[in-house]
Coordinates of C-alpha atoms in Angstrom, one line a residue:
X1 CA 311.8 229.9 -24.0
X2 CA 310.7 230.0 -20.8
X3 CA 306.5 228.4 -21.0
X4 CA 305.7 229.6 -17.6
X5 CA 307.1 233.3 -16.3
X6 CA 307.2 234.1 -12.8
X7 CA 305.9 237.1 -13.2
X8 CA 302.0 236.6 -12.5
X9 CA 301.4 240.2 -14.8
X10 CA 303.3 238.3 -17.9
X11 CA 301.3 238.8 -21.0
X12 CA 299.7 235.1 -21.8
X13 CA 300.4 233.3 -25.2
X14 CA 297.7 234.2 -28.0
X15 CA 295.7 231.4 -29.4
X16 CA 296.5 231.2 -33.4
X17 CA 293.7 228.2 -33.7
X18 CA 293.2 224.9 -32.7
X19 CA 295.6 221.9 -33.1
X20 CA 294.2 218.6 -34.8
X21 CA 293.2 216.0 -32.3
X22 CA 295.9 213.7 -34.2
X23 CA 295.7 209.6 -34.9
X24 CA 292.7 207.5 -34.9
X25 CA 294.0 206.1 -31.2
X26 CA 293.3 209.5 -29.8
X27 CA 289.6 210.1 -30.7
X28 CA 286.5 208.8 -29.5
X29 CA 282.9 209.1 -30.0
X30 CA 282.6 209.1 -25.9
X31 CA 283.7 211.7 -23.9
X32 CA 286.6 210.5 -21.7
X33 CA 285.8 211.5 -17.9
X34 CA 288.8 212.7 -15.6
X35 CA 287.8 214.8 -13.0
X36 CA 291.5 215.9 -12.0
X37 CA 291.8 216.6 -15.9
X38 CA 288.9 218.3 -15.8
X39 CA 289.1 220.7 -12.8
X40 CA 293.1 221.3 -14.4
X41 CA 292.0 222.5 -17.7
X42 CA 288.7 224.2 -16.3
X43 CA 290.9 226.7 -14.4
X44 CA 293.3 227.5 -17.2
X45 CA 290.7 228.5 -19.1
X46 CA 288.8 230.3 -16.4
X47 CA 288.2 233.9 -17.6
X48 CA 289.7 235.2 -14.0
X49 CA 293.1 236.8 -11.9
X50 CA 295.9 235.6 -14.6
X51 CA 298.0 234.3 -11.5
X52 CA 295.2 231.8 -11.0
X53 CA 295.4 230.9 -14.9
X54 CA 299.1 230.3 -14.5
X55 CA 299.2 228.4 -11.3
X56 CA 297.2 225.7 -13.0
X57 CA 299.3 225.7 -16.4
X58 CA 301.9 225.2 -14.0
X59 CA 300.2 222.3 -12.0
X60 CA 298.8 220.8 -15.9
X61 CA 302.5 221.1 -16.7
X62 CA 304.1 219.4 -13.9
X63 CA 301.5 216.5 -14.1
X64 CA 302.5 215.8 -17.4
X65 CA 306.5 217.0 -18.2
X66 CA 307.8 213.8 -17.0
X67 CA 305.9 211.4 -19.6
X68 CA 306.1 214.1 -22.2
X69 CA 309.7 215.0 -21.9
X70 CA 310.8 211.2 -22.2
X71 CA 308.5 211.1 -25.5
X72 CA 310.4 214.0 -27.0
X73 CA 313.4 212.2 -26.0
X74 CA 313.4 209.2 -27.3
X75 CA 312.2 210.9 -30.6
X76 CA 315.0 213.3 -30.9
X77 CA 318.1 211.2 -28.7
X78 CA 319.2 214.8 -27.4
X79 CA 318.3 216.3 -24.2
X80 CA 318.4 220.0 -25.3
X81 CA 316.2 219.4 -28.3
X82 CA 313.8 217.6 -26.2
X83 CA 313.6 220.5 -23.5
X84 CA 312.7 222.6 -26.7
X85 CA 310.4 220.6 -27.9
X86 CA 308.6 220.2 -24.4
X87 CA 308.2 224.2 -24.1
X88 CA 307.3 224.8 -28.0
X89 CA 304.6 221.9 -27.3
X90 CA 303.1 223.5 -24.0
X91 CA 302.9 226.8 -25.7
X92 CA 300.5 224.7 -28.1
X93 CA 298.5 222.7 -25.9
X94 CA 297.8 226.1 -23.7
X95 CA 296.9 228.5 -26.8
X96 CA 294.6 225.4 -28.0
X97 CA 293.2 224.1 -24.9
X98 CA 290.0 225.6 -25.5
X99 CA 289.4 222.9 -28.1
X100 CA 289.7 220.3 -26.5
X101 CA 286.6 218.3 -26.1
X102 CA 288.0 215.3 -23.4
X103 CA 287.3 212.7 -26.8
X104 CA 290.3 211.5 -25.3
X105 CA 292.7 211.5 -22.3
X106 CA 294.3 214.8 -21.8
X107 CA 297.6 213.1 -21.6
X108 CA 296.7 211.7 -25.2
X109 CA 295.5 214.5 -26.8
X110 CA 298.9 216.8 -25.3
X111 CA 301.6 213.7 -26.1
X112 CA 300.4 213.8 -30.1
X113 CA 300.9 217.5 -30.2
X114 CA 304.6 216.4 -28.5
X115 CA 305.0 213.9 -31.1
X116 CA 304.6 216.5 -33.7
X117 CA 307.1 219.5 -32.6
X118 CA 309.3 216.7 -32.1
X119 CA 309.1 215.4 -35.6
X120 CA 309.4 219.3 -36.5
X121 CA 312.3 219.6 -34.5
X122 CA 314.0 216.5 -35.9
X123 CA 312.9 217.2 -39.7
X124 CA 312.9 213.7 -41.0
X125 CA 312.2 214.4 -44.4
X126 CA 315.0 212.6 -46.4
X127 CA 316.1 210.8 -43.7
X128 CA 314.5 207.7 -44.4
X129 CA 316.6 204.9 -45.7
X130 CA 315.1 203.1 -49.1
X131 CA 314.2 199.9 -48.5
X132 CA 312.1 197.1 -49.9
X133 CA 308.4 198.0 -48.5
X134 CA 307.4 194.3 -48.8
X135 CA 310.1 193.5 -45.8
X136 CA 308.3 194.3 -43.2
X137 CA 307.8 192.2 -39.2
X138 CA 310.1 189.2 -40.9
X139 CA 310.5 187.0 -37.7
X140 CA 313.9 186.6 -36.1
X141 CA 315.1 185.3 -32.4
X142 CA 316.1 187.6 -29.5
X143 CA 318.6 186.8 -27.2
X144 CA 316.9 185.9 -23.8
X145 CA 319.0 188.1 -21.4
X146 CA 318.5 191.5 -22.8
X147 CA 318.0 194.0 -19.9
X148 CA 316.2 197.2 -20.3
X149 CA 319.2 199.6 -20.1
X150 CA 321.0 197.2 -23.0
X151 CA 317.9 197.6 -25.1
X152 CA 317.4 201.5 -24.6
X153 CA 320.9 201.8 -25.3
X154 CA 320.9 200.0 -28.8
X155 CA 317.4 202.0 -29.7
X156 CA 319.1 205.2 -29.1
X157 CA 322.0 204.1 -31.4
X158 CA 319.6 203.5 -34.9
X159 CA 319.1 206.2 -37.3
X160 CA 316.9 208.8 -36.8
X161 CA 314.1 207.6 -39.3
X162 CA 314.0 203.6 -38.0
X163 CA 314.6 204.8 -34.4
X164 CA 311.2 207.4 -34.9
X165 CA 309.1 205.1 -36.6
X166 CA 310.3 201.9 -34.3
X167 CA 309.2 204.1 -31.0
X168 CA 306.0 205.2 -32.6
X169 CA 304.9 201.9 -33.5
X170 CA 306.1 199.9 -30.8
X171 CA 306.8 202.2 -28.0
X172 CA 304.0 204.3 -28.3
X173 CA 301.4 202.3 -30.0
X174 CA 300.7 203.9 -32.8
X175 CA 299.3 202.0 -35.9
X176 CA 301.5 202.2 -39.5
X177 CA 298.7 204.2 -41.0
X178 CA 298.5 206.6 -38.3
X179 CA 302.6 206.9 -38.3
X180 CA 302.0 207.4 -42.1
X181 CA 300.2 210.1 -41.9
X182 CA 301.9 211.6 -39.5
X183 CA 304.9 212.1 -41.5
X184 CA 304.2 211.7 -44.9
X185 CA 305.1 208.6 -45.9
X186 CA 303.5 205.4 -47.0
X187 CA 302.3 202.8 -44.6
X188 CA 305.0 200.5 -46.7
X189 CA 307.8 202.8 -45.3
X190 CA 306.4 203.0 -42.1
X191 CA 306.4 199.1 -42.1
X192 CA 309.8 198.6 -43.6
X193 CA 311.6 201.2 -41.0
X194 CA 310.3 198.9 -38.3
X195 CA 311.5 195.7 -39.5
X196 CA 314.5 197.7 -40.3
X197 CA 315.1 199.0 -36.8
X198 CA 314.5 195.3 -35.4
X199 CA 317.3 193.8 -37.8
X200 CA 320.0 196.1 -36.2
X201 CA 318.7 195.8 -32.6
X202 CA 319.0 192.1 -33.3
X203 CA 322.4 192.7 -34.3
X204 CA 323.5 194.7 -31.8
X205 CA 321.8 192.6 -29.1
X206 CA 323.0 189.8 -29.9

């Protein structure tokens, strides 16, 4: 799917309705100032030549593809799946960018609807392994002279459901309710999935 044609006459995507703001950590009751962000999604939206509409989707894109691509990677551990994801989500965030209100950063607001067509993409349901939902954040020691690349390496090698939650939560910074609800799941799951992925990185790393 190619998000951004050439061809300055290209018909632009439809809007088929807004997409949820997302987790708590996203919203605000202030309105978040940027005035780069700002002038960006004022011109996509401004009702004028289309080849001025998509010479700033291409300029929002190529401010944000590098952070939003390695998002979609880590969730999915496959490079071609992330490149999908990353198109399928701009498509999104251009249709509903009318709707956004600037309650957060714009990088927020776009990497939650990333975080969602890559949990589409990766269709976790049933993937989760059962586990005890009171074993969650148990304390254990890490090996001192872990390097980035070693740790990256053994993240990529969990299953999918630990490997998710674990970069959600700890990666990313989302809270265990907000992972919950993202995916269905109780906050006990979301919990246990974590301590989970840290017993086998702490295996492997050590």
């Amino acid at each position: 799917m190619n998000t951004f044609p050439n061809d300055p006459n290209a018909t632009e995507p439809r809007a088929t309705g807004p997409v949820p703001v997302g987790p708590e950590h996203t919203r605000s009751d202030r309105t978040i100032t940027d005035p780069v962000e700002r002038d960006l999604v004022a011109r996509c939206l401004f009702d004028g030549p289309l080849a001025d509409r998509r010479l700033a989707q291409r300029q929002l894109f190529e401010r944000y593809k590098r952070a939003m691509f390695t998002t979609a990677y880590r969730i999915l551990n496959d490079y071609d799946h992330a490149n999908d994801v990353l198109q399928d989500a701009f498509v999104d965030v251009f249709r509903s960018l009318g709707q956004f209100r600037f309650q957060s950063t714009l990088g927020a607001w776009i990497k939650i609807i990333v975080v969602r067509q890559a949990l589409r993409k990766q269709q976790l349901e049933g993937r989760f392994l059962t586990l005890d939902e009171t074993m969650h954040d148990q304390p254990a020691p890490w090996r001192d002279t872990i390097t980035g690349a070693e740790l990256d390496a053994a993240i990529r090698t969990l299953p999918d459901g630990a490997r998710t939650i674990f970069l959600l939560v700890e990666v990313e910074g989302y809270a265990h309710k907000e992972v919950a609800e993202l995916l269905g799941v109780s906050e006990g799951t979301s919990k246990s999935q974590v301590s989970y992925a840290k017993k086998l990185l702490r295996k492997r790393l050590s």
